[in-house]
Amino acid sequence: MITVRFEKCDGNIQSVRVTGHSGYADVGEDIVCSGISALTIAVINGLTEVVGLKNEAVIVSLEPGHTIFNVPLSNDPQKKAAIAALIDTYELNVRATADEYQDYVKVIEKNTISGGQYHD
């Protein structure tokens, strides 16, 4: 199963961890794995290539079955809007995929409130 974990602070996504393999089909034929992978690479490319954030600020780990990326904050209003549009679109589509393929994709959300309190 693929697990997508959204780490949020005050409702804003701070980082995303994508781990596992869906097991929907054999390697090379797995549309669920391909879909989540394509969404993940697209959002990372959007953050780095379109918005212009530095790779090292975004990418923590980029390996098959284990990807972690950060969603950096920006004081620039245009960058902030672009980051929000990209990450909101990513979350929307990951959740839609998880709803459609519940046996193969799980979404976990961990929320913190400013000051360090956690809630799920």
CSV table of N, CA and C in Angstrom, one decimal, residues 1 7 11 13 22 25 35 39 47 56 67 69 104 106:
chain,number,residue,atom,x,y,z
A,1,MET,N,0.8,-1.2,0.0
A,1,MET,CA,0.0,0.0,0.0
A,1,MET,C,0.9,1.2,0.0
A,7,GLU,N,2.0,16.5,6.5
A,7,GLU,CA,2.3,17.2,7.8
A,7,GLU,C,1.9,18.6,7.7
A,11,GLY,N,-3.1,24.2,9.5
A,11,GLY,CA,-3.9,23.9,8.2
A,11,GLY,C,-3.1,23.9,7.0
A,13,ILE,N,0.1,22.7,4.6
A,13,ILE,CA,1.0,21.6,4.4
A,13,ILE,C,2.4,22.1,4.5
A,22,SER,N,1.9,0.3,-4.2
A,22,SER,CA,0.4,0.0,-4.1
A,22,SER,C,0.1,-1.5,-4.2
A,25,ALA,N,-0.9,-3.8,-9.3
A,25,ALA,CA,-0.5,-4.7,-10.5
A,25,ALA,C,1.0,-4.8,-10.5
A,35,GLY,N,0.2,6.7,-11.1
A,35,GLY,CA,-0.6,8.0,-10.8
A,35,GLY,C,0.0,8.8,-9.7
A,39,LEU,N,1.9,12.4,-9.9
A,39,LEU,CA,1.4,13.6,-9.2
A,39,LEU,C,2.5,14.2,-8.3
A,47,LEU,N,7.2,23.1,-7.9
A,47,LEU,CA,7.8,23.9,-6.8
A,47,LEU,C,9.2,24.4,-7.2
A,56,GLU,N,17.2,21.9,-2.9
A,56,GLU,CA,17.6,21.5,-1.6
A,56,GLU,C,16.6,21.9,-0.5
A,67,THR,N,9.6,8.9,-0.9
A,67,THR,CA,9.8,10.3,-1.3
A,67,THR,C,9.3,11.2,-0.2
A,69,PHE,N,9.2,15.5,0.6
A,69,PHE,CA,9.5,16.8,0.2
A,69,PHE,C,8.8,17.8,1.1
A,104,TYR,N,-5.4,0.5,-1.9
A,104,TYR,CA,-4.0,0.6,-2.4
A,104,TYR,C,-3.3,1.9,-2.0
A,106,LYS,N,-3.4,5.1,1.0
A,106,LYS,CA,-3.9,5.6,2.3
A,106,LYS,C,-3.3,7.0,2.5
